[in-house]
PDB file of C-alpha atoms and ligand atoms in Angstrom:
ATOM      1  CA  UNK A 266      74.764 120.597 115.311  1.00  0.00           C
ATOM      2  CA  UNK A 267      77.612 123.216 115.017  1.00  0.00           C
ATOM      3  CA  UNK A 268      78.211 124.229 111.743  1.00  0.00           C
ATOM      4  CA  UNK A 269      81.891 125.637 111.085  1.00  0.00           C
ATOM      5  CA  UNK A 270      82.767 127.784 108.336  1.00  0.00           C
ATOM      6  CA  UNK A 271      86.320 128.299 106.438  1.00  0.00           C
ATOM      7  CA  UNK A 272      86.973 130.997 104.445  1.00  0.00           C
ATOM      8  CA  UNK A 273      90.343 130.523 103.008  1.00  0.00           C
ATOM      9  CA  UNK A 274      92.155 131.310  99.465  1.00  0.00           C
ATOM     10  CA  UNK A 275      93.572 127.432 100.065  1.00  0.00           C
ATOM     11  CA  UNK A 276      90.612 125.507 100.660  1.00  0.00           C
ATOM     12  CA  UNK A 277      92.271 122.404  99.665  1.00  0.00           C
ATOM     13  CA  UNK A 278      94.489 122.778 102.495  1.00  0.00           C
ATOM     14  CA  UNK A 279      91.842 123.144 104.769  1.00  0.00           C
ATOM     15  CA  UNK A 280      89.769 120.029 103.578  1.00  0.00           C
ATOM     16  CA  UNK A 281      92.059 117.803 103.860  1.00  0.00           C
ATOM     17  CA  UNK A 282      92.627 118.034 107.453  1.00  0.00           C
ATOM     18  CA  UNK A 283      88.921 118.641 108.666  1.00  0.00           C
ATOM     19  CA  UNK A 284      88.612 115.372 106.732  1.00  0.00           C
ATOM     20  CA  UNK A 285      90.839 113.659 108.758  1.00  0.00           C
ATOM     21  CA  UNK A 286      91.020 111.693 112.337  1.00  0.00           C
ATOM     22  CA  UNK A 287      88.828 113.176 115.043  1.00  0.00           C
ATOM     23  CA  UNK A 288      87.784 116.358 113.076  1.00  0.00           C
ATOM     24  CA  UNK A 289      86.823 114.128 110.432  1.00  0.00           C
ATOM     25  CA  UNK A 290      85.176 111.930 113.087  1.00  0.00           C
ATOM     26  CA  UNK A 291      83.388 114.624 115.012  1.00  0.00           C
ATOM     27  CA  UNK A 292      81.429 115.132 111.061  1.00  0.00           C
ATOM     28  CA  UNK A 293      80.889 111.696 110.391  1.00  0.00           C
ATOM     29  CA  UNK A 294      78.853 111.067 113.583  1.00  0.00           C
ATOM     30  CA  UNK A 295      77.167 114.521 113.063  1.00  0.00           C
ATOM     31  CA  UNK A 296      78.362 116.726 115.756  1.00  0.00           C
ATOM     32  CA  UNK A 297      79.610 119.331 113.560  1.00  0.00           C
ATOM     33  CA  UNK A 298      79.500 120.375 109.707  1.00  0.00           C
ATOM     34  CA  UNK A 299      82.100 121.909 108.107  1.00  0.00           C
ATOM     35  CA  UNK A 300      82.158 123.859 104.885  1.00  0.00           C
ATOM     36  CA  UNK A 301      84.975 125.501 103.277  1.00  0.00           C
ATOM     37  CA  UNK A 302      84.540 128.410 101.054  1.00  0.00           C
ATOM     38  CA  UNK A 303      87.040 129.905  98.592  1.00  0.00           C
ATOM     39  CA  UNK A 304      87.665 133.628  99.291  1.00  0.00           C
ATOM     40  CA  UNK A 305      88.481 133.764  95.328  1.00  0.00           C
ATOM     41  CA  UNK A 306      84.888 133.100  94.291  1.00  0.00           C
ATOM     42  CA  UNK A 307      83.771 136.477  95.508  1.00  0.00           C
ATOM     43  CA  UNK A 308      86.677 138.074  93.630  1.00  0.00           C
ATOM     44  CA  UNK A 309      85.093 141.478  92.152  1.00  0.00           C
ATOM     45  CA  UNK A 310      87.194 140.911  88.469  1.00  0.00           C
ATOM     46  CA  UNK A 311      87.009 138.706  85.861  1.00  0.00           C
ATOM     47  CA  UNK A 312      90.614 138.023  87.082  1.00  0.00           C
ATOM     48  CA  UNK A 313      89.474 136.631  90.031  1.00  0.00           C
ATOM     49  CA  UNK A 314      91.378 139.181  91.881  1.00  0.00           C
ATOM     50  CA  UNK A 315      91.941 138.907  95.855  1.00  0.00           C
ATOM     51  CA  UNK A 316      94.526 141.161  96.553  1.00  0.00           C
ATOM     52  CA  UNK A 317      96.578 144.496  95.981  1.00  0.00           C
ATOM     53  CA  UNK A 318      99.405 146.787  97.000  1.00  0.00           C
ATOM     54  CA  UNK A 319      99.197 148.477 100.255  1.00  0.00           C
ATOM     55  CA  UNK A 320      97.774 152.448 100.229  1.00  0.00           C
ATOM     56  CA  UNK A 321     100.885 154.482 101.111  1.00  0.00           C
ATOM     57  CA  UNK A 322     103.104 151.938  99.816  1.00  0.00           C
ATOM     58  CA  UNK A 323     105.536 148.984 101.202  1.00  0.00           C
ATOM     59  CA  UNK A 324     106.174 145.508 100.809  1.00  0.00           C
ATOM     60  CA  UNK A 325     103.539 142.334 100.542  1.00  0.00           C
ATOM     61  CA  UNK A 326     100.125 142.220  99.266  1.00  0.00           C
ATOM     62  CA  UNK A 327      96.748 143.259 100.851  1.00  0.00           C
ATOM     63  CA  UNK A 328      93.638 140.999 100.780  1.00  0.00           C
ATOM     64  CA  UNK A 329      90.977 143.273  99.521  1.00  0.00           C
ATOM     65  CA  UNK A 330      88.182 144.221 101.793  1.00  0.00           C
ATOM     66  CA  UNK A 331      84.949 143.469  99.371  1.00  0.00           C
ATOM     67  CA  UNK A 332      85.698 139.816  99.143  1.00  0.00           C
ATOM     68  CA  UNK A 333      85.889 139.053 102.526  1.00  0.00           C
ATOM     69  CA  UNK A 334      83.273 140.783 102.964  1.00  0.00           C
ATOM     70  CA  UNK A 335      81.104 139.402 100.642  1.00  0.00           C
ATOM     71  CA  UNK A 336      82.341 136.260 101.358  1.00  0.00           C
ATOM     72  CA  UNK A 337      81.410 136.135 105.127  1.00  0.00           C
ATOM     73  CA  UNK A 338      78.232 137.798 104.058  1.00  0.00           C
ATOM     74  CA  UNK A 339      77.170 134.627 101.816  1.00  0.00           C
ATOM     75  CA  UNK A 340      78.312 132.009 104.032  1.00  0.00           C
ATOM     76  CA  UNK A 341      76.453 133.532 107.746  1.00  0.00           C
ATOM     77  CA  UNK A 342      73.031 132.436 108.345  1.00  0.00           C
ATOM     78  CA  UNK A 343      73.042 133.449 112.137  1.00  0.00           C
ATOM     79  CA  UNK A 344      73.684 137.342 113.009  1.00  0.00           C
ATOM     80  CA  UNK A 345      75.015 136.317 116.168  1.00  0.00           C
ATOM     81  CA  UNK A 346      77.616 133.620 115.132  1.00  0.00           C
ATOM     82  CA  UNK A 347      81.352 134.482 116.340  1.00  0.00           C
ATOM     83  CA  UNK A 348      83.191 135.538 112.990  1.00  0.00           C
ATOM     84  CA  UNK A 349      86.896 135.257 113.678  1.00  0.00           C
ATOM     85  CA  UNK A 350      90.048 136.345 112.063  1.00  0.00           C
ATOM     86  CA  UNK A 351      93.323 134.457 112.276  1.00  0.00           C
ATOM     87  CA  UNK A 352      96.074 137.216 113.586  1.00  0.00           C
ATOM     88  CA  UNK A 353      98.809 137.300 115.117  1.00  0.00           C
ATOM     89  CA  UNK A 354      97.528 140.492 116.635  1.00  0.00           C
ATOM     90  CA  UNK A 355      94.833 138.701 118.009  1.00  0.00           C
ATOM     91  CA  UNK A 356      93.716 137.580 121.721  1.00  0.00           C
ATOM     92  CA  UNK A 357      96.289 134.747 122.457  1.00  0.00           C
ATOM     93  CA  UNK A 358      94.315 131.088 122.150  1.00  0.00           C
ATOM     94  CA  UNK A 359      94.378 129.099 125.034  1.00  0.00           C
ATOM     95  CA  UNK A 360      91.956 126.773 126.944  1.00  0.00           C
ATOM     96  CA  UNK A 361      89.578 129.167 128.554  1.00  0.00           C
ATOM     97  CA  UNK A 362      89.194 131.279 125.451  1.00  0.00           C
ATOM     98  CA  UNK A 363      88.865 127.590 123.330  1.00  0.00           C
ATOM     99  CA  UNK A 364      85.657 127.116 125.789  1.00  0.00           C
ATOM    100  CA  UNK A 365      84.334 130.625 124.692  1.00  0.00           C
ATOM    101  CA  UNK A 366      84.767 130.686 121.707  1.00  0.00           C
ATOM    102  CA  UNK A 367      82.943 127.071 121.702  1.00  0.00           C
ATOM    103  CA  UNK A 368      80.077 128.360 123.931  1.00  0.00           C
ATOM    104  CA  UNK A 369      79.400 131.676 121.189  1.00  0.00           C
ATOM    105  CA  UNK A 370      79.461 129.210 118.410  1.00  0.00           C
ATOM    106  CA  UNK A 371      76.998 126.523 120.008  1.00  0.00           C
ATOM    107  CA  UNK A 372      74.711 129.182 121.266  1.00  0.00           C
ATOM    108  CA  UNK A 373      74.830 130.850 117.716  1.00  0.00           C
ATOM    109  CA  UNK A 374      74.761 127.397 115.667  1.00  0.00           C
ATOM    110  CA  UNK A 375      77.408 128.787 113.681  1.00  0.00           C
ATOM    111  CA  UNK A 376      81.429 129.748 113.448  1.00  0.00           C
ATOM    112  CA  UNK A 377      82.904 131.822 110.405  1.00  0.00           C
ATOM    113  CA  UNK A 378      86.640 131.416 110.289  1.00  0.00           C
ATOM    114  CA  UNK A 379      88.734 133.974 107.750  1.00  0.00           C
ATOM    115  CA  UNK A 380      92.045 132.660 107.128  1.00  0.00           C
ATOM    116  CA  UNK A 381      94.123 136.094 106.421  1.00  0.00           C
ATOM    117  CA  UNK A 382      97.012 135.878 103.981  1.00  0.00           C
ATOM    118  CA  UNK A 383      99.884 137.773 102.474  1.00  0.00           C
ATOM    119  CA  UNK A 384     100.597 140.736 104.811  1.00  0.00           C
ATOM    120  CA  UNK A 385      97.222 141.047 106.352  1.00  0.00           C
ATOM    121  CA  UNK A 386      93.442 141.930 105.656  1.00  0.00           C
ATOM    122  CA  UNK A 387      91.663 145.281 104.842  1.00  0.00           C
ATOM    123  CA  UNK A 388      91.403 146.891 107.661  1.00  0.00           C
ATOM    124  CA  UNK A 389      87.629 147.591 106.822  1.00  0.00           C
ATOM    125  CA  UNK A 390      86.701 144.107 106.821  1.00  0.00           C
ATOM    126  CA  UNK A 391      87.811 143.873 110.133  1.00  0.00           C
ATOM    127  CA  UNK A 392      85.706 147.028 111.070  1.00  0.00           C
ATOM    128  CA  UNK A 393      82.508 145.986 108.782  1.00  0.00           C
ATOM    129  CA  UNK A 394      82.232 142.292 110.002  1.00  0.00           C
ATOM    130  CA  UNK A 395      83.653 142.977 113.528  1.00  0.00           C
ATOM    131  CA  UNK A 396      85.679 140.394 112.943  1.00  0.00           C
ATOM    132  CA  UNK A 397      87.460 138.939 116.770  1.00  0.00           C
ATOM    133  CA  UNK A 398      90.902 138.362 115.851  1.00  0.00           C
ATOM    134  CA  UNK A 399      92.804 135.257 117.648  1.00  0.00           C
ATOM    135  CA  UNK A 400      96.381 134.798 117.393  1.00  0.00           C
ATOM    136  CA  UNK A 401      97.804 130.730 118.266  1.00  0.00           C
ATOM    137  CA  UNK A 402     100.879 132.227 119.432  1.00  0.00           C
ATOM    138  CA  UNK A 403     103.779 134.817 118.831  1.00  0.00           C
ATOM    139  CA  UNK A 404     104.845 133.964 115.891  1.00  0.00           C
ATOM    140  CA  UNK A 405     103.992 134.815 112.283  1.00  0.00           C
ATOM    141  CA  UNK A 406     102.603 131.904 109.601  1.00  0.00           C
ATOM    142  CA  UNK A 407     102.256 132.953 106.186  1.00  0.00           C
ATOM    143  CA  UNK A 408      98.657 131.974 106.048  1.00  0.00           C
ATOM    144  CA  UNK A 409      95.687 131.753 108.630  1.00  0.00           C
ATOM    145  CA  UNK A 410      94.796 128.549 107.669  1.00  0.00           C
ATOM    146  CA  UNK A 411      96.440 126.468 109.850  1.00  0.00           C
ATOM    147  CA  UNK A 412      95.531 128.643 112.817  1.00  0.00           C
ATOM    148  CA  UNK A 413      92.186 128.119 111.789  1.00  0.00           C
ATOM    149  CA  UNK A 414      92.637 124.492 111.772  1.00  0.00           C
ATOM    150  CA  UNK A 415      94.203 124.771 115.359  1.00  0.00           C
ATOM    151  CA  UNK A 416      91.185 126.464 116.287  1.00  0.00           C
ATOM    152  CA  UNK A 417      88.802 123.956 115.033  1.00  0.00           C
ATOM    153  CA  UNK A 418      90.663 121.419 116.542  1.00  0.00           C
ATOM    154  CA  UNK A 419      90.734 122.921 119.682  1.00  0.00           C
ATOM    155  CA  UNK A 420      87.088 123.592 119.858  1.00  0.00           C
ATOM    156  CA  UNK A 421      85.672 120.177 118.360  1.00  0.00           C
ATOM    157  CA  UNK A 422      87.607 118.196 120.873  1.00  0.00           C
ATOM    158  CA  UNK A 423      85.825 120.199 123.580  1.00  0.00           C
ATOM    159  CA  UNK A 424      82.063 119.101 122.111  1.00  0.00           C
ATOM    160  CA  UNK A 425      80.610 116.649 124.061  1.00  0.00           C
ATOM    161  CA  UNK A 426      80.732 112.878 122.993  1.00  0.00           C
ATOM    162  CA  UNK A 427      83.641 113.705 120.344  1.00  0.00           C
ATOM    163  CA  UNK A 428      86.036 112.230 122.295  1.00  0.00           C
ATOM    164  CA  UNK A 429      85.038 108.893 122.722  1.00  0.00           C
ATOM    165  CA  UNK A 430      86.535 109.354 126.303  1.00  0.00           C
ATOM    166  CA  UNK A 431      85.079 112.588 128.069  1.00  0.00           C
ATOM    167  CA  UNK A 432      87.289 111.946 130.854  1.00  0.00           C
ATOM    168  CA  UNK A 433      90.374 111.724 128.538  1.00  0.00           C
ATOM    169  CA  UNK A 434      89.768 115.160 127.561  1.00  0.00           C
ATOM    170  CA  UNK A 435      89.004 116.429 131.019  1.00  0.00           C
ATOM    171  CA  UNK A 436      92.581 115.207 132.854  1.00  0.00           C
ATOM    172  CA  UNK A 437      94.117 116.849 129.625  1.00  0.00           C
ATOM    173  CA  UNK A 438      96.434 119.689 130.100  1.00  0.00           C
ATOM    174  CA  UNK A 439      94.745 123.243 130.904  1.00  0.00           C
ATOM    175  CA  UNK A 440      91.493 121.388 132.458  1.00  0.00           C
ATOM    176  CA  UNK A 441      89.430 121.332 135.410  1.00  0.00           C
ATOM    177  CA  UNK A 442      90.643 117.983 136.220  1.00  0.00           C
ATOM    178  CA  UNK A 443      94.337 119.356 136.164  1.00  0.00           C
ATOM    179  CA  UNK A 444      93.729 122.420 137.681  1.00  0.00           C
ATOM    180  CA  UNK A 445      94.723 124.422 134.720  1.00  0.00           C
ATOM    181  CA  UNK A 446      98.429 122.925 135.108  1.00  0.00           C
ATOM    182  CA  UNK A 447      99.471 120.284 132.701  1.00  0.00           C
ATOM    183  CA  UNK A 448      98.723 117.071 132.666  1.00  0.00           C
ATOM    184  CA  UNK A 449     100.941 113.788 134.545  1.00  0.00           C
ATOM    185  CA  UNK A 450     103.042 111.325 132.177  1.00  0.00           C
ATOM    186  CA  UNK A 451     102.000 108.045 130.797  1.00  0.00           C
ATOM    187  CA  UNK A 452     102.827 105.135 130.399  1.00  0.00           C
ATOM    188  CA  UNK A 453     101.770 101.668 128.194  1.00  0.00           C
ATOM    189  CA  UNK A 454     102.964  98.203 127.155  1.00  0.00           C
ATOM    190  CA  UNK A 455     105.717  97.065 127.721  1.00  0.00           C
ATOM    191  CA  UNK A 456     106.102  97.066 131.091  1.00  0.00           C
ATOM    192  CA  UNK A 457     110.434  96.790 130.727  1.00  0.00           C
ATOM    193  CA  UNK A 458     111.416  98.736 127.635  1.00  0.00           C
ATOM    194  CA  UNK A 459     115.336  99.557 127.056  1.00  0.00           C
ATOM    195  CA  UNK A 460     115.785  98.419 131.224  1.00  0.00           C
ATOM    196  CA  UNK A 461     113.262 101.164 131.917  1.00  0.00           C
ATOM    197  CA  UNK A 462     110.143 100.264 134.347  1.00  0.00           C
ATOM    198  CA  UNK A 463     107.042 101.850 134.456  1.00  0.00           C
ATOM    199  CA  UNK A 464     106.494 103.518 138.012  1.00  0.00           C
ATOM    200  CA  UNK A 465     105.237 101.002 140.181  1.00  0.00           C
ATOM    201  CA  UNK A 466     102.227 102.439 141.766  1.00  0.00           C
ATOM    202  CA  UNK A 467     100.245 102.257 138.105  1.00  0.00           C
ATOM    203  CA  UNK A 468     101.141  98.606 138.098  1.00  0.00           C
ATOM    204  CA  UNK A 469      99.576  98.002 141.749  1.00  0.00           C
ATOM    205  CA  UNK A 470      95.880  98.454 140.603  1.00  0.00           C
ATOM    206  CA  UNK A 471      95.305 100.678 143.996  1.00  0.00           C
ATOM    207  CA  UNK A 472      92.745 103.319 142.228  1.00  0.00           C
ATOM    208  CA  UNK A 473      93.095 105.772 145.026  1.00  0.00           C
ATOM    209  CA  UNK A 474      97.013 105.886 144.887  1.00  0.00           C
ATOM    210  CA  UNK A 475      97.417 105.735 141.425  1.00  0.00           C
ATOM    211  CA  UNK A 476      95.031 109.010 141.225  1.00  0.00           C
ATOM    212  CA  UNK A 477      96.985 110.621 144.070  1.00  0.00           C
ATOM    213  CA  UNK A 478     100.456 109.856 142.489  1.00  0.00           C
ATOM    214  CA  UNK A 479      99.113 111.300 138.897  1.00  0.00           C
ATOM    215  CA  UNK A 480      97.894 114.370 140.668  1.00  0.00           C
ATOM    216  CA  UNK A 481     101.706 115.260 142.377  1.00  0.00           C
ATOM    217  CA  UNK A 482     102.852 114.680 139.125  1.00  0.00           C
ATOM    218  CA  UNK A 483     100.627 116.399 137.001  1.00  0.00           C
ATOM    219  CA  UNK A 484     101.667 119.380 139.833  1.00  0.00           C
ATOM    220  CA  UNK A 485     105.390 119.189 140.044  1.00  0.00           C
ATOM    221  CA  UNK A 486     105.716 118.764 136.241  1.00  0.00           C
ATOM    222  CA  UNK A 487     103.665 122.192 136.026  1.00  0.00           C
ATOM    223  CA  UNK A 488     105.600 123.705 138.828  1.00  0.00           C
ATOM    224  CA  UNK A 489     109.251 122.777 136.725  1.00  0.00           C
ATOM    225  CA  UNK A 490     107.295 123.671 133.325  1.00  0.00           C
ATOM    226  CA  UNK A 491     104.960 126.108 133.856  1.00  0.00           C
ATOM    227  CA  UNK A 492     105.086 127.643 136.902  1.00  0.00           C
ATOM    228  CA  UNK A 493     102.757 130.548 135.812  1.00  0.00           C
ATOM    229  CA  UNK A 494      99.954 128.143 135.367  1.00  0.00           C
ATOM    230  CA  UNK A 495     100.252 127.377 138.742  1.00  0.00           C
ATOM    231  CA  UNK A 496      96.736 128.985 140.840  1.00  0.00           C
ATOM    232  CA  UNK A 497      94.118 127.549 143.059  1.00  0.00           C
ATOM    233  CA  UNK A 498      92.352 123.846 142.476  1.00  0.00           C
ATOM    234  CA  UNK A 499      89.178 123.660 141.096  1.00  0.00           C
ATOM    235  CA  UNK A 500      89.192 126.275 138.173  1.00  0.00           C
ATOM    236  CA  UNK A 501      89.464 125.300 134.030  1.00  0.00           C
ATOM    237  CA  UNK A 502      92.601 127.361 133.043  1.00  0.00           C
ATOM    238  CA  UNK A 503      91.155 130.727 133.774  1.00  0.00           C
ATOM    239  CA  UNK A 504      94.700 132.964 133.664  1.00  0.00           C
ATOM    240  CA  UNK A 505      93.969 136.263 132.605  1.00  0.00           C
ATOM    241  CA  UNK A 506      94.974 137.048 128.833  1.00  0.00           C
TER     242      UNK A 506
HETATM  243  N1  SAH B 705     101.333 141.639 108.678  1.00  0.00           N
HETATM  244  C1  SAH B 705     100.847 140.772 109.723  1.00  0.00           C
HETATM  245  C2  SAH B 705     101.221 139.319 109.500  1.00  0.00           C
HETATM  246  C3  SAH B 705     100.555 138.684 108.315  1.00  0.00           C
HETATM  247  S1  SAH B 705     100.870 136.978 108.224  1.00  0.00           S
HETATM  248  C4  SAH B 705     101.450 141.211 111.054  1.00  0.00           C
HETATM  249  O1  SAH B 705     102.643 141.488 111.078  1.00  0.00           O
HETATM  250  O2  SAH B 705     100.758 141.206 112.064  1.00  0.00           O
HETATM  251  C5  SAH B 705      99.622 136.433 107.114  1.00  0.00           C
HETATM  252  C6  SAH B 705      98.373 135.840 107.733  1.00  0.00           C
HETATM  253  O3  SAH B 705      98.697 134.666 108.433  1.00  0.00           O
HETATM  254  C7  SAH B 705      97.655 136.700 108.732  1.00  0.00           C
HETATM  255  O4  SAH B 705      96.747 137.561 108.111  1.00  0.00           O
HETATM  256  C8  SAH B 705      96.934 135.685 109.602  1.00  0.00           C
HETATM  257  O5  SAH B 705      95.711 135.299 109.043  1.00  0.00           O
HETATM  258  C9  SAH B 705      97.867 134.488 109.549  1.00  0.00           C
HETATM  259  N2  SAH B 705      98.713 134.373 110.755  1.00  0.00           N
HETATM  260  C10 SAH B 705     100.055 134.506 110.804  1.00  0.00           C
HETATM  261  N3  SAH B 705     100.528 134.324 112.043  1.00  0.00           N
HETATM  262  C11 SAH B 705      99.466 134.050 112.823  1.00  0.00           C
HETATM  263  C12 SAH B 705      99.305 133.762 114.218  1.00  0.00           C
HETATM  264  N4  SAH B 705     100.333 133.721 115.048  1.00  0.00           N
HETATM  265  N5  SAH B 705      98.061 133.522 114.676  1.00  0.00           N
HETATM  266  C13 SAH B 705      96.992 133.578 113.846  1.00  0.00           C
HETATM  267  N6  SAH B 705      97.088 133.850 112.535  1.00  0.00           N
HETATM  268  C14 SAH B 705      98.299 134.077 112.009  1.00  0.00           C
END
C-alpha cells in the first residue's frame, strides 16, 4: 500500500478532495493512504509562526525553513521515499514523469508532498531535504496545494486496479495505447442528439474497424492539436522534458 503524505498550511483544502471520487476510492479499497499534515504544527513560536520577510528585502512572505523541515522529518518513515516540492520552477509534470514519480513512491512505500506558499520556500529546505521540485505548468498558483492534488491524482489513477477499467486508463491521452498522442472522441446515448449522429462505424459492432477508425482519430486529432506529441508507435509519452 502507498502511503501519500501532504504537507500543507491548508490541510482542509487538501482533505476534502483526497476524500472525494476516485482518490477517495483508491483509499477506501486500500490501495493508498493518505495523511495530511499541517505545516503550522511544527511552527518554532508560541505564535505558531510559518513565515517571514525575505533576507535582502522585497515583496511577499517566506515560508521558514525549520518547519518544513521538521515537518517532513516527522512525517518520513522511508529514507528513500520521493519528497517533492510544488514549483513552478520545477520539472514540468507530464505522463512519463507521472509514471516515475509513481514507480519511486511504490518502490519506497512512501510520497511526501510540500505544498509551498506565499512567495516560495527557504531555500535550505530545499537543499536539506533534497526536495525534487515539479511544476503542473507555466503558470503561477498562489499555493502548492492544488498542484499537489494534481499530482496525486495523476499518480493514483496510474495504480493498478484503481480504475475499475485498466484499459480505460491505458487508451487515455499520453499512453502506450495512444502512442503518447491524445486520445480519439466519444460518443454515448442518444444516438440523434440536436440532428447530430454518432459516426457510423461505432454503431456497426465491427470490433476491428471500430479500433482502426479510433486509432486515425486519436492520430489526426494529435496531428491538428499536438503535433509535437507526434513520435514513433509503441512508446508511453516519453518526450524529453
Ligand atoms: N515566487 C515563486 C512563486 C511562488 S507561488 C516563483 O516565482 O517561482 C506560491 C507557491 O505556489 C509555490 O511555492 C508553489 O508551491 C505553488 N505553485 C505556484 N505555481 C505553481 C506551479 N505552476 N506548479 C507547482 N506549484 C506551483
Amino acid at each position: 500500500m502507498l502511503e501519500i503524505k501532504v504537507l500543507t498550511l491548508f490541510p482542509e483544502m487538501v482533505q476534502a478532495m483526497l476524500a472525494s471520487s476516485i482518490l477517495g476510492r483508491a483509499a477506501a479499497q486500500g490501495q493508498v493512504r493518505y495523511a495530511v499534515t499541517d505545516i503550522r504544527d511544527f511552527a518554532v513560536d508560541k505564535h505558531r509562526t510559518v513565515d517571514d520577510t525575505p533576507y535582502g528585502g522585497g515583496a511577499g512572505m517566506i515560508l521558514m525553513a525549520p518547519c518544513v523541515v521538521d515537518a517532513v522529518e516527522a512525517v518520513r518513515t522511508s529514507p528513500s521515499a520521493p519528497v517533492l516540492l510544488t514549483s513552478p520552477q520545477g520539472e514540468r509534470l507530464d505522463e512519463a514523469l507521472v509514471l516515475e514519480l509513481l514507480a519511486d513512491a511504490q518502490r519506497a512505500g512512501e510520497l511526501i508532498l510540500v505544498c509551498g506558499h506565499y512567495k516560495g520556500v527557504d531555500e535550505r529546505a530545499c537543499e536539506i531535504l533534497a526536495m525534487r521540485e515539479i511544476s503542473i505548468g507555466d503558470y503561477v498558483l498562489s499555493g502548492g496545494e492544488l498542484p499537489a492534488l494534481v499530482i496525486v491524482d495523476a499518480l493514483v489513477r496510474r495504480i493498478e486496479g484503481v480504475l475499475n477499467d485498466a484499459a480505460s486508463a491505458a487508451s487515455d491521452s499520453f499512453t502506450v495505447d495512444r502512442d503518447g498522442g491524445l486520445d480519439c472522441p466519444w460518443y454515448t446515448k442518444p444516438p440523434v442528439y440536436r440532428d447530430l449522429t454518432v459516426p457510423e462505424v461505432l454503431l456497426s459492432g465491427h470490433h476491428g474497424k471500430i479500433e482502426t477508425w479510433r486509432r486515425e482519430q486519436a492520430r489526426r486529432r494529435t496531428c491538428e492539436r499536438r503535433p509535437d506529441l507526434l513520435r514513433e508507435p509503441g512508446h508511453e509519452n516519453a518526450r524529453r522534458r
